[in-house]
Amino acid sequence: MFSNRDVRFYNHVNLVLLFIAWITICFSPISTWLESDIRLHMLVQLPALVLLGYFLCKQLVPNWTVNSTSKQPGAASVVLALFVTIYWMIPKSLDAALTYEIHSYIKYLSIPLLIGVPLALGWHQVGSIFRGFVIIELIAMLLRLGWLYRDSPIRLCSNYGLYEQNSLGNYFLIIAITCSVYYSFKCFYPKNLRLTLKTKVTSSK
Amino acid sequence: MNTPIQSRKDITPAAKNTLLIYLSTTLAVLLLMMVFGAVLRAGQAQIINLDLTLFYKLMTLHGAGMVGISGLGSAAVMWYFLSKYIKLSTGILIANLVFFLLGVVLILGAILIGDFAAGWTFLYPLPVKSMNIWSIESAATYLFGLLFIGVGFLLLYLDIGLALIKSYGGLSRSLGWHCLFGNSKEFPPATVVASTMVLIINTLGILVGAVVLIISLINAFYPAFQPDALLVKSLIFFFGHVFINAAIYMAVIAVYEILPTYTNRPWKVNKIFLAAWSFSTLMVLAVVPHHMLMDFNVPTWLATIGQIGSYISGIPVLIITVYGALTIVYKSGIRWDLAAGLLFMSMYGWASGVIPAIVDATIHVNTVMHNTQWVPGHFHFYLLLGVLPMIFGFMLHITKKPSNENTMNNSDKASLFIYLFAGVGFVMAFLYSGKNSVPRRWGVHLDEWLATDQVATVFAVLIIIAFFVIASKFFLRLPNLLRH
Ligand code: HEM
C-alpha cells in the first residue's frame, strides 16, 4: 500500500492537475470552443466548473465536518449553491458572461467556488428529505427548461442560434428522464444497486 | 378508557394534535365547499339568481377546494396508520399542513379578491386570456397556491418514501414483490402496500404538476413562449387524475385498518392482494389517455390504451377491497356504529361510482357524454359516497371511546341514511342530466333541464344537513381530545 508520504505527494499532484484543468476550461482555445455552442457551454463547461470546485474542496479539506449536530450549516451551503445555480440558469447571465469580460471572470470563479465548494461541504450534512427535494426539483427544472428551450420561438441567448437552443432542450429532457429512471430504480432496489456497483468495482480490479 | 388516538403511544402528542387539526380543517373546508356546491346547483336551477362571474369563481373554488381537501383528509388517514409500521416525522406532517394552508390562502385570494375563475384545471390559455375579468397576477397567484400545496405533499411523500426504503429495504419490498415473485412469506401489511402505491403515483403526479404549473407561469409573464395547448392539457389532467386517485387510495386504508377491529377478523394480505395493488399502480398511470379521447391528435392506439386501461385499472383493487370488506363483515356478528356504517357505505359508493366512470371511458360513449354532467355524476358518486365516508368513518373511529356497546342512536341512523339517500339522489340527478346531454360547467341552463336541477338542489341541502350532524359529532369530541 501507499505510505503517508506517497498519499501527500499524490494529493499535491491532484491539486496541481485540478488547477491546470481550471485554467484550461477558462482561458485556452478549449474554453473558446466550449463557449462556441450553447450545448457545450451548458452541458460541458458549467458542469465541469461545478465538479472542479467540488473536487478541489474534497482535496483541500477531505474530512471536513461541522462541529455541531445541527443540519443548518449544511443546509445554508446547499441553499447558497442553489441560488447561484438559479442565477446561472437564467439565459441573460450566460449572455452577459459572453459579452463582458468581467462577467466571464465572475462565472469562472463563482461556479466552482459558490456551487461546487458549498455542495462538497454541505451536501452530505443535510437530511435526506432535503436532498430528495433538491433532486426532484432539479429534475423538474430540467424538464421545464427543456420544454422552454425546445418551444421558445425566440432565441433566449442572443449569442447562440435557435437550432442549438432547441437541440439543447432535447438534451435537457433526455437528462431529466435518465435521472428519473435512475432514482426510481434506486428507490425500488437500493441494495441491489449498491451491490451491482460494488461487484463491478471488484471485478474490474 | 381512552379513544384509539389517545391510546397510541408510538406517536407524539404534537402529531396527534396535528392530525386532529388536519381533520378539523378538512371538515370546515368541506362544509364551505358543499355550501358553494349547493349554491352552484341552485344557480343552475334558477332557484337563486347567481351572477355568472360569481358562478365561475365558485366553481373554480369548489373544484380546487374539494380536490385539495380530499387529499389532505386522506393524507391524515394514511399517516395515522402508516406511522404504526414506520417512523414518520411530525415536523414534516406539520410542514405539509403549513404549505397547504399557505396555498389555500393564495387560492382564496386569487379567486375571491382577484376574481380568478378559469376552473380548477387552469387549462391553458384561459388563465391568461380572461377578457379582463381577472388579471395575470390573479392567475399567477392561483398557480402559486397550487404549487405550494404540491410542495407540502412532496415533502410528506419524501418522508414516507425514505422511511419505507429504510424499514423495508426498497419500494419493491414494500409493494411485496419479494412475496409476489419470490417465495418469501413476509407479507408487508396492507397499509404499507397501499401507501407505497400512493407514494409512487403521486410523486410522479406532483412532479408533472410542478412542471406544468411553472410552464404556465412562464407563459403568463413571457407570452411569446406559447406551449402546446394539448400537451399542457394532457399533463394537467395527468396530475389532477393521479392526485384525486391517490386520495381514494389513501383513504381506503381506513377500511383495511378499522373494519377488522369491529369483527376481530384480520385483513389478510396474500399474493392476489399484492398483485392487484402493483397492477393498479401501473394502470392508474397508464389510463390517463381516457381524458384525451376527444383530442384530434391522439393516435388510436393511445385512445385504446385509455379505454381498455380504464376497464381494468381500478377494478382489481376495488374487487379485492370490496370482497375483503364483505368477507370480514359477513356473519361476523358485527355491532354497527356510525363509523363502521360509514366505512361500509364507502364500499358501495366507490364500487358503484366506478361503473358510470368506466362507461364514460368507452370511446363510443365518450363521443356523446364528453363534458356532459355525466362526468360530475360519476366523480361525485365515488368522492361524495366513497372517499368522504372513508374519512368520516376514520375520524369518528379514532375519536370514539371504545365500549362493548357499538350502537347507533337515532341521530346516527338518520344522518347515515339521509347522507346515503340524498347522496345517491344528487349524483343520479347529475347522471340523468348527463344522459340528456346537459353540458357540464354551464351557469345558465335551458328550461327543460331545470326540474332535475331543482331536485338536485334539494338533495344537496339534505346532504349538507346530514354532513353537519356527522361533523358536529367529531367537533363535540375535539376539545376533550386536544386538552389531553
Ligand atoms: C353537497 C355536496 C356537493 C355539491 C352540492 C356539489 C355541487 C357541484 C356542482 C353543481 C358542480 C358543477 C357541475 C357542472 O359542471 O355543471 C360541481 C363540480 C365539481 N365538484 Fe362538486 N358538489 C358536492 C360535493 C363534492 C365533493 C365531495 C367533491 C370532491 C371531493 C366535489 C368535487 C367537484 C369537482 C372536482 C367539480 C368540477 C369543477 C369543474 O368542473 O371545474 N364536489 N359540484
XYZ file of C-alpha atoms and ligand atoms in Angstrom:
732
model
C 0.000 0.000 0.000
C 0.903 3.665 -0.149
C 2.867 5.319 2.616
C 1.737 8.617 4.123
C 4.346 10.437 2.087
C 3.015 8.902 -1.122
C -0.503 9.992 -0.244
C 0.641 13.524 0.399
C 2.548 13.513 -2.898
C -0.469 12.309 -4.859
C -2.633 14.913 -3.169
C -0.309 17.638 -4.383
C -0.302 16.207 -7.886
C -4.112 16.085 -7.858
C -4.318 19.688 -6.728
C -1.951 20.858 -9.450
C -3.924 18.885 -12.055
C -7.187 20.421 -10.868
C -5.747 23.928 -11.142
C -4.461 23.204 -14.642
C -7.921 21.951 -15.571
C -9.461 25.116 -14.171
C -7.163 27.334 -16.244
C -7.778 25.211 -19.347
C -11.546 25.364 -19.028
C -11.446 29.122 -18.570
C -8.554 30.535 -20.585
C -7.486 28.428 -23.531
C -8.617 27.575 -27.026
C -10.613 24.819 -25.346
C -12.627 27.400 -23.464
C -13.376 29.262 -26.703
C -14.522 26.001 -28.211
C -16.665 25.155 -25.165
C -18.349 28.547 -25.366
C -18.949 28.391 -29.105
C -22.078 26.268 -28.789
C -24.799 26.611 -26.155
C -24.923 22.826 -25.729
C -21.232 22.609 -24.908
C -21.500 25.694 -22.736
C -24.440 24.469 -20.636
C -23.804 20.741 -20.651
C -19.998 20.582 -20.510
C -18.368 23.788 -19.337
C -20.710 24.715 -16.498
C -20.952 21.179 -15.021
C -17.183 20.827 -15.378
C -16.700 24.008 -13.367
C -19.047 22.700 -10.664
C -17.187 19.381 -10.476
C -13.903 21.222 -10.354
C -14.963 23.204 -7.309
C -16.351 20.052 -5.736
C -13.168 18.009 -6.105
C -10.934 20.909 -5.224
C -12.733 21.241 -1.930
C -12.653 17.485 -1.304
C -8.915 17.548 -1.999
C -8.146 20.505 0.259
C -10.389 19.571 3.196
C -11.097 15.863 2.786
C -12.582 15.224 6.211
C -14.382 18.462 6.811
C -17.339 18.179 9.170
C -19.169 20.800 11.127
C -18.613 20.581 14.819
C -22.286 20.551 15.604
C -25.229 18.204 15.430
C -27.294 20.845 13.668
C -28.015 20.461 9.990
C -28.199 24.193 9.470
C -24.646 24.889 8.205
C -25.089 22.157 5.593
C -28.487 23.480 4.595
C -27.118 27.014 4.313
C -24.357 25.972 1.937
C -26.697 23.908 -0.246
C -29.131 26.819 -0.418
C -26.281 29.132 -1.434
C -25.313 26.670 -4.178
C -28.927 26.530 -5.357
C -29.270 30.290 -5.628
C -26.059 30.623 -7.596
C -27.229 27.752 -9.828
C -30.505 29.550 -10.464
C -28.573 32.680 -11.406
C -26.536 30.803 -13.996
C -29.637 29.104 -15.399
C -31.001 32.483 -16.480
C -30.117 32.846 -20.183
C -29.308 36.538 -19.696
C -26.473 35.678 -17.309
C -24.876 33.452 -19.925
C -25.166 36.230 -22.482
C -23.522 38.655 -20.099
C -20.678 36.233 -19.449
C -20.028 36.034 -23.181
C -20.248 39.776 -23.740
C -18.448 41.346 -20.783
C -15.048 40.151 -19.696
C -15.623 40.969 -16.054
C -18.786 38.872 -16.096
C -16.901 35.925 -17.542
C -14.446 36.104 -14.637
C -17.375 36.120 -12.254
C -18.590 32.954 -13.945
C -15.228 31.186 -13.794
C -14.934 31.986 -10.093
C -18.484 31.802 -8.806
C -19.447 28.442 -10.288
C -16.615 26.406 -8.731
C -16.429 28.419 -5.519
C -20.101 29.141 -4.846
C -21.684 25.986 -6.269
C -19.054 23.243 -6.258
C -17.423 24.069 -2.931
C -20.636 24.591 -0.915
C -22.030 21.347 -2.344
C -18.877 19.477 -1.321
C -19.144 20.925 2.162
C -22.900 20.751 2.665
C -24.481 18.010 0.553
C -23.780 15.166 2.965
C -24.560 17.260 6.013
C -28.201 17.889 5.125
C -31.053 15.472 5.784
C -32.165 13.003 3.153
C -35.559 14.710 2.737
C -33.789 17.936 1.838
C -31.591 16.090 -0.656
C -34.555 14.261 -2.141
C -36.397 17.522 -2.532
C -33.472 19.175 -4.294
C -33.094 16.214 -6.659
C -36.778 16.200 -7.580
C -36.777 19.960 -8.052
C -33.685 19.640 -10.242
C -35.398 17.056 -12.433
C -38.476 19.289 -12.655
C -36.280 22.249 -13.558
C -34.564 20.289 -16.348
C -37.967 19.286 -17.733
C -39.220 22.884 -17.653
C -36.057 24.292 -19.225
C -36.088 21.526 -21.815
C -39.629 22.427 -22.763
C -38.853 26.142 -22.804
C -35.681 25.778 -24.903
C -37.446 23.472 -27.365
C -40.548 25.579 -27.840
C -39.425 29.169 -27.419
C -39.757 30.925 -30.784
C -37.173 33.483 -29.740
C -33.504 32.963 -29.043
C -33.148 33.059 -25.272
C -29.396 33.646 -25.522
C -28.643 36.196 -28.180
C -25.176 34.701 -28.706
C -26.461 31.341 -29.919
C -28.674 30.118 -32.745
C -32.199 28.813 -32.457
C -31.293 25.353 -33.714
C -28.692 24.803 -30.982
C -31.137 26.107 -28.401
C -33.879 23.682 -29.441
C -31.410 20.844 -29.505
C -30.230 21.774 -26.005
C -33.882 21.469 -24.899
C -33.897 17.868 -26.123
C -30.715 17.116 -24.190
C -32.265 18.567 -21.029
C -35.287 16.305 -21.447
C -33.104 13.248 -22.018
C -31.016 14.014 -18.926
C -34.141 14.579 -16.807
C -35.691 11.292 -17.906
C -32.447 9.392 -17.354
C -32.150 10.843 -13.841
C -35.781 9.927 -13.051
C -35.254 6.351 -14.192
C -32.024 6.087 -12.204
C -33.544 7.430 -8.983
C -36.733 5.371 -9.364
C -34.633 2.255 -9.723
C -32.628 3.276 -6.685
C -35.822 3.659 -4.642
C -37.074 0.245 -5.709
C -33.818 -1.654 -5.283
C -31.494 0.423 -3.076
C -29.366 -2.565 -2.027
C -29.129 -4.266 -5.402
C -27.868 -1.105 -6.994
C -25.060 -0.771 -4.476
C -24.299 -4.461 -4.917
C -24.046 -4.296 -8.686
C -21.815 -1.242 -8.472
C -19.596 -2.966 -5.911
C -19.255 -6.162 -7.902
C -18.334 -4.112 -10.939
C -15.603 -2.339 -8.998
C -14.203 -5.556 -7.578
C -14.363 -7.411 -10.879
C -12.579 -4.597 -12.662
C -9.622 -4.842 -10.259
C -60.925 4.155 28.685
C -59.052 6.103 26.067
C -60.021 6.697 22.464
C -57.870 4.952 19.819
C -55.908 8.107 19.023
C -55.228 8.709 22.722
C -54.046 5.154 23.290
C -51.406 5.404 20.564
C -48.103 5.541 22.460
C -45.882 5.450 19.361
C -46.679 8.925 18.051
C -46.048 12.233 19.772
C -48.831 14.387 21.250
C -47.850 17.026 18.698
C -48.508 14.543 15.904
C -51.887 13.640 17.414
C -52.921 17.277 17.649
C -51.711 17.940 14.116
C -53.809 15.036 12.850
C -56.832 16.427 14.674
C -56.172 19.820 13.066
C -55.926 18.090 9.669
C -59.347 16.575 10.255
C -60.919 19.772 11.615
C -59.596 21.721 8.635
C -60.944 19.038 6.333
C -64.427 19.247 7.839
C -64.516 23.055 7.860
C -63.399 23.316 4.230
C -65.779 20.518 3.185
C -68.711 22.346 4.742
C -67.832 25.582 2.971
C -67.271 23.854 -0.373
C -70.501 21.869 -0.058
C -72.405 25.103 0.530
C -70.731 26.594 -2.560
C -71.659 23.435 -4.492
C -75.278 23.795 -3.440
C -75.196 27.459 -4.485
C -73.887 26.390 -7.909
C -76.678 23.866 -8.312
C -79.271 26.360 -7.079
C -77.906 28.834 -9.610
C -78.244 26.302 -12.440
C -81.766 25.516 -11.190
C -82.594 29.245 -11.232
C -83.723 28.999 -7.613
C -81.374 31.866 -6.936
C -80.160 34.483 -9.336
C -76.424 33.810 -9.486
C -74.186 36.273 -11.262
C -72.243 34.334 -13.908
C -68.814 35.602 -12.910
C -69.593 34.517 -9.382
C -70.754 31.126 -10.710
C -67.390 30.500 -12.334
C -65.481 31.818 -9.338
C -67.375 29.467 -7.046
C -66.995 26.575 -9.491
C -63.229 27.112 -9.561
C -63.111 27.312 -5.791
C -65.362 24.281 -5.315
C -63.276 22.137 -7.678
C -59.858 23.158 -6.325
C -61.074 23.147 -2.720
C -62.727 19.737 -2.866
C -59.829 18.032 -4.633
C -57.249 19.597 -2.335
C -59.130 18.892 0.853
C -59.838 15.262 -0.083
C -56.075 14.956 -0.445
C -55.461 16.464 2.987
C -58.096 14.391 4.797
C -56.915 11.176 3.149
C -53.308 12.011 3.956
C -54.319 12.132 7.636
C -55.775 8.621 7.316
C -52.621 7.288 5.692
C -50.238 8.976 8.124
C -52.154 7.806 11.192
C -51.998 4.146 10.219
C -48.679 4.084 8.393
C -46.934 5.525 11.460
C -47.810 2.265 13.235
C -45.346 0.451 10.973
C -42.651 3.002 10.147
C -41.260 6.046 11.895
C -42.537 9.235 10.318
C -41.560 12.827 11.045
C -44.051 15.011 12.910
C -42.213 18.094 11.625
C -42.925 17.126 8.035
C -46.568 16.435 8.890
C -46.803 19.977 10.241
C -44.868 21.406 7.291
C -47.345 19.858 4.877
C -50.214 21.487 6.762
C -48.478 24.870 6.740
C -47.797 24.685 2.992
C -51.373 23.565 2.425
C -52.815 26.481 4.373
C -50.497 28.960 2.624
C -51.669 27.545 -0.690
C -55.297 27.841 0.378
C -54.817 31.499 1.326
C -53.270 32.240 -2.089
C -56.046 30.378 -3.922
C -58.788 32.067 -1.903
C -57.190 35.456 -2.528
C -56.803 34.799 -6.265
C -60.443 33.757 -6.611
C -62.349 35.875 -4.109
C -60.304 39.077 -4.362
C -58.598 38.637 -7.734
C -61.727 37.236 -9.485
C -59.833 34.286 -10.983
C -62.446 31.950 -12.479
C -60.778 29.730 -15.079
C -61.827 26.449 -13.450
C -59.643 24.479 -11.080
C -57.921 22.808 -14.036
C -56.409 26.166 -15.172
C -56.425 24.958 -18.778
C -54.126 26.975 -20.968
C -54.712 29.570 -22.410
C -57.795 30.520 -20.390
C -55.916 31.750 -17.283
C -54.038 34.299 -19.390
C -56.968 35.196 -21.661
C -59.615 36.372 -19.231
C -61.075 39.231 -21.283
C -60.173 41.474 -18.354
C -62.262 39.641 -15.786
C -59.135 38.815 -13.802
C -55.535 39.937 -14.091
C -52.429 37.950 -14.959
C -51.371 38.447 -11.347
C -54.526 36.714 -10.041
C -53.899 33.781 -12.353
C -50.276 33.635 -11.169
C -51.384 33.774 -7.518
C -53.721 30.833 -8.113
C -50.939 28.842 -9.801
C -48.552 29.606 -6.939
C -51.234 28.458 -4.492
C -51.402 25.056 -6.195
C -47.607 24.922 -6.272
C -47.425 25.453 -2.505
C -49.879 22.625 -1.885
C -47.788 20.415 -4.158
C -44.587 21.263 -2.292
C -46.176 20.285 1.035
C -47.335 16.933 -0.287
C -43.976 16.297 -1.923
C -42.248 16.720 1.446
C -44.724 14.327 3.038
C -44.147 11.695 0.364
C -40.372 12.100 0.576
C -40.519 11.422 4.310
C -42.759 8.401 3.792
C -40.678 7.112 0.881
C -37.402 7.333 2.777
C -38.906 5.657 5.838
C -40.325 2.840 3.687
C -36.995 2.321 1.937
C -35.163 2.279 5.262
C -37.584 -0.088 7.001
C -38.429 -2.444 4.161
C -35.270 -2.233 2.032
C -36.785 -0.623 -1.047
C -40.150 0.113 -2.587
C -40.126 -3.229 -4.384
C -40.294 -4.915 -0.984
C -42.876 -2.571 0.497
C -45.038 -3.414 -2.535
C -44.439 -7.058 -1.629
C -42.674 -8.105 -4.834
C -40.412 -10.450 -2.882
C -43.567 -12.414 -1.962
C -45.294 -11.958 -5.289
C -42.363 -13.074 -7.433
C -40.394 -14.994 -4.829
C -41.079 -17.499 -2.113
C -40.926 -15.146 0.847
C -43.832 -15.308 3.261
C -43.052 -11.961 4.926
C -46.051 -10.109 3.542
C -45.996 -6.339 4.131
C -49.140 -5.003 5.841
C -51.980 -3.761 3.623
C -51.397 -0.174 4.753
C -47.760 -0.300 3.701
C -48.624 -1.682 0.268
C -51.300 0.935 -0.338
C -49.072 3.768 0.878
C -46.249 2.675 -1.413
C -48.566 2.767 -4.377
C -49.821 6.232 -3.426
C -46.307 7.474 -2.903
C -45.183 6.296 -6.340
C -48.085 7.638 -8.331
C -48.480 10.911 -6.503
C -44.798 11.839 -6.527
C -44.912 11.409 -10.295
C -48.184 13.322 -10.482
C -46.829 16.214 -8.428
C -43.613 16.283 -10.446
C -45.635 16.660 -13.627
C -47.851 19.257 -11.905
C -44.806 21.235 -10.795
C -43.529 21.289 -14.367
C -46.780 22.349 -15.974
C -47.532 24.982 -13.319
C -44.197 26.709 -13.865
C -44.589 26.419 -17.636
C -47.972 28.161 -17.279
C -46.334 30.832 -15.130
C -43.547 31.353 -17.683
C -46.194 31.794 -20.354
C -48.093 34.269 -18.165
C -45.105 36.583 -17.881
C -43.422 35.796 -21.219
C -46.329 35.448 -23.668
C -44.055 34.946 -26.698
C -43.462 31.451 -25.333
C -46.625 29.558 -26.177
C -46.603 25.967 -25.007
C -48.538 23.352 -26.955
C -52.069 23.670 -25.536
C -52.886 19.967 -25.881
C -49.685 18.914 -24.194
C -50.401 21.309 -21.326
C -53.906 19.911 -21.024
C -52.725 16.310 -21.040
C -50.159 16.998 -18.339
C -52.638 18.911 -16.169
C -55.066 16.016 -16.409
C -52.329 13.550 -15.609
C -51.589 15.494 -12.447
C -55.260 16.018 -11.497
C -56.237 12.434 -12.310
C -53.383 10.985 -10.286
C -53.892 13.338 -7.340
C -57.567 12.516 -6.882
C -56.934 8.784 -7.424
C -54.254 8.947 -4.760
C -56.806 10.491 -2.396
C -59.049 7.432 -2.850
C -56.177 5.018 -2.303
C -55.007 6.838 0.833
C -58.498 6.936 2.318
C -59.189 3.255 1.642
C -56.540 2.408 4.229
C -59.217 3.280 6.810
C -61.240 0.303 5.603
C -58.259 -2.069 5.838
C -57.368 -0.965 9.332
C -60.677 -0.211 11.000
C -63.269 -2.715 9.768
C -61.252 -5.701 11.099
C -61.289 -4.184 14.592
C -65.076 -4.435 14.595
C -65.213 -8.092 13.674
C -61.913 -9.411 15.020
C -61.131 -10.871 11.626
C -57.755 -9.606 10.405
C -57.326 -8.211 6.902
C -55.163 -10.838 5.247
C -52.577 -9.819 2.690
C -51.948 -12.517 0.092
C -50.462 -12.743 -3.382
C -53.704 -11.681 -5.038
C -53.846 -8.559 -2.889
C -50.245 -7.687 -3.785
C -50.771 -8.367 -7.468
C -53.865 -6.163 -7.520
C -52.087 -3.212 -5.930
C -48.999 -3.483 -8.142
C -51.192 -3.752 -11.198
C -53.219 -0.708 -10.225
C -50.026 1.263 -9.605
C -49.131 0.833 -13.247
C -52.625 1.211 -14.591
C -53.501 4.424 -12.752
C -50.627 5.993 -14.633
C -51.460 4.328 -17.947
C -55.151 5.213 -18.182
C -54.728 8.963 -18.366
C -55.430 8.966 -22.129
C -59.114 8.499 -21.241
C -59.114 12.267 -20.650
C -57.930 12.771 -24.210
C -60.302 10.558 -26.161
C -61.725 13.581 -27.961
C -58.391 15.250 -28.754
C -57.998 15.284 -32.510
C -54.360 14.284 -32.498
C -54.498 11.361 -30.111
C -53.444 8.238 -32.020
C -55.887 5.341 -31.963
C -53.530 3.071 -30.062
C -53.251 5.595 -27.230
C -57.010 6.075 -27.019
C -57.378 2.290 -26.984
C -54.973 2.056 -24.066
C -57.081 4.693 -22.335
C -60.263 2.693 -22.884
C -59.017 -0.791 -22.049
C -56.883 0.530 -19.218
C -59.893 2.229 -17.666
C -61.812 -1.039 -17.695
C -59.115 -2.827 -15.782
C -57.305 -0.085 -13.882
C -59.115 0.313 -10.609
C -61.017 -2.947 -10.809
C -58.509 -5.333 -9.184
C -58.028 -3.186 -6.079
C -61.720 -2.414 -5.978
C -62.745 -6.056 -6.131
C -60.296 -7.320 -3.548
C -61.216 -4.449 -1.233
C -64.973 -4.754 -1.540
C -64.789 -8.544 -1.449
C -62.454 -8.365 1.540
C -64.781 -5.995 3.352
C -67.759 -8.262 2.688
C -65.978 -11.372 3.955
C -64.851 -9.520 7.056
C -68.373 -8.404 7.853
C -70.419 -11.389 6.658
C -71.878 -13.362 9.561
C -69.386 -11.780 11.938
C -71.992 -10.575 14.399
C -70.649 -7.039 13.908
C -72.191 -4.377 16.145
C -72.581 -1.397 13.916
C -71.834 2.137 14.942
C -71.735 5.242 12.778
C -68.045 4.837 11.887
C -68.454 1.230 10.764
C -71.622 2.128 8.879
C -69.875 4.939 7.023
C -66.912 2.736 6.125
C -69.192 0.025 4.832
C -71.190 2.577 2.888
C -67.976 3.859 1.304
C -67.531 0.446 -0.316
C -70.879 0.887 -2.019
C -70.106 4.452 -3.129
C -66.700 3.552 -4.522
C -67.816 0.397 -6.318
C -70.924 1.968 -7.823
C -69.292 5.247 -8.774
C -66.723 3.430 -10.831
C -69.415 1.974 -13.115
C -70.502 5.258 -14.771
C -66.804 6.202 -14.901
C -65.985 3.099 -16.901
C -68.986 3.631 -19.149
C -67.710 7.102 -19.974
C -64.198 5.849 -20.687
C -65.595 3.850 -23.611
C -64.680 5.754 -26.758
C -68.098 5.419 -28.367
C -69.894 6.602 -25.252
C -67.400 9.394 -24.731
C -68.191 10.920 -28.120
C -71.666 11.658 -26.706
C -71.057 12.015 -22.980
C -67.821 14.029 -23.070
C -68.189 17.148 -20.927
C -71.803 16.485 -20.051
C -72.969 16.350 -16.443
C -72.402 12.594 -16.643
C -68.816 13.436 -15.719
C -69.538 15.265 -12.416
C -72.113 12.491 -11.940
C -69.553 9.736 -11.802
C -66.888 11.517 -9.827
C -69.301 12.904 -7.235
C -70.501 9.310 -6.815
C -67.220 7.888 -5.609
C -65.955 11.063 -3.975
C -69.103 12.055 -2.101
C -70.206 8.498 -1.289
C -66.807 6.776 -1.345
C -63.881 8.912 -0.222
C -65.701 11.232 2.180
C -67.384 8.416 4.163
C -63.954 6.743 4.473
C -62.562 9.943 6.011
C -65.657 10.418 8.227
C -65.539 6.798 9.398
C -61.864 7.217 10.245
C -62.294 10.415 12.229
C -65.248 9.078 14.195
C -63.469 5.820 14.892
C -60.235 7.268 16.248
C -62.066 9.727 18.493
C -64.561 7.277 19.956
C -64.208 5.777 23.401
C -64.233 2.004 22.995
C -67.174 0.223 24.529
C -68.745 -3.156 24.128
C -71.893 -1.472 23.006
C -71.196 -0.342 19.455
C -74.599 1.031 18.806
C -76.148 3.662 16.666
C -78.545 6.149 18.157
C -81.359 7.680 16.170
C -79.415 10.721 15.030
C -76.621 8.435 13.778
C -79.067 6.331 11.850
C -80.861 9.360 10.444
C -77.660 11.112 9.360
C -76.268 7.949 7.749
C -79.499 7.232 5.933
C -80.064 10.815 4.769
C -76.439 11.168 3.612
C -76.734 7.979 1.568
C -80.214 8.662 0.246
C -79.605 12.310 -0.641
C -76.135 11.490 -1.973
C -77.489 8.877 -4.363
C -80.299 11.229 -5.386
C -77.841 14.040 -6.012
C -75.489 12.008 -8.206
C -78.383 10.363 -10.046
C -79.607 13.844 -10.987
C -76.170 14.587 -12.491
C -76.133 11.242 -14.326
C -79.683 11.735 -15.583
C -78.805 15.209 -16.884
C -75.708 13.739 -18.493
C -77.793 11.116 -20.202
C -79.879 14.001 -21.600
C -76.661 15.679 -22.838
C -76.795 18.597 -20.407
C -73.310 20.142 -20.629
C -71.215 20.411 -17.507
C -69.786 23.736 -16.343
C -72.649 25.819 -17.670
C -74.015 28.558 -15.442
C -77.194 29.002 -17.476
C -79.458 26.011 -18.130
C -82.351 25.592 -20.564
C -85.872 25.451 -19.131
C -86.133 21.717 -19.931
C -83.247 20.987 -17.578
C -84.433 22.980 -14.603
C -86.639 20.340 -12.944
C -83.666 17.976 -12.497
C -81.513 20.837 -11.260
C -84.133 21.783 -8.692
C -84.481 18.249 -7.340
C -80.698 18.046 -7.168
C -80.561 21.266 -5.154
C -82.939 19.803 -2.570
C -80.733 16.708 -2.307
C -77.675 18.943 -1.947
C -79.236 20.722 1.033
C -80.123 17.366 2.620
C -76.520 16.153 2.169
C -75.246 19.272 3.898
C -77.626 18.753 6.861
C -76.558 15.121 7.285
C -72.912 16.094 6.919
C -73.356 18.773 9.549
C -74.676 16.221 12.063
C -71.778 13.836 11.355
C -69.195 16.613 11.572
C -70.598 18.016 14.825
C -70.151 14.621 16.443
C -66.438 14.957 15.782
C -66.244 18.593 16.838
C -68.034 17.861 20.135
C -65.333 15.324 20.994
C -62.494 17.598 19.935
C -61.998 19.899 22.982
C -61.606 16.895 25.237
C -59.040 15.287 22.949
C -56.994 18.414 22.398
C -56.883 19.033 26.170
C -55.277 15.625 26.645
C -73.029 18.732 -1.167
C -72.113 18.303 -1.924
C -71.768 18.803 -3.290
C -72.475 19.615 -4.140
C -73.837 20.221 -3.924
C -71.682 19.785 -5.346
C -72.084 20.519 -6.466
C -71.343 20.683 -7.621
C -71.785 21.364 -8.814
C -73.138 21.983 -9.016
C -70.765 21.323 -9.715
C -70.750 21.905 -11.134
C -71.374 20.908 -12.077
C -71.269 21.320 -13.516
O -70.151 21.265 -14.085
O -72.294 21.659 -14.114
C -69.678 20.611 -9.092
C -68.453 20.373 -9.695
C -67.403 19.740 -9.064
N -67.409 19.153 -7.811
Fe -68.951 19.138 -6.502
N -70.512 19.105 -5.198
C -70.517 18.499 -3.960
C -69.530 17.715 -3.416
C -68.306 17.482 -3.998
C -67.254 16.656 -3.455
C -67.368 15.889 -2.144
C -66.206 16.726 -4.304
C -64.827 16.077 -4.201
C -64.318 15.522 -3.166
C -66.571 17.591 -5.399
C -65.752 17.914 -6.459
C -66.160 18.627 -7.572
C -65.303 18.876 -8.716
C -63.847 18.455 -8.879
C -66.088 19.586 -9.647
C -65.644 20.036 -11.046
C -65.463 21.501 -11.121
C -65.143 21.886 -12.529
O -65.798 21.399 -13.463
O -64.214 22.687 -12.701
N -67.858 18.038 -5.180
N -70.053 20.229 -7.822
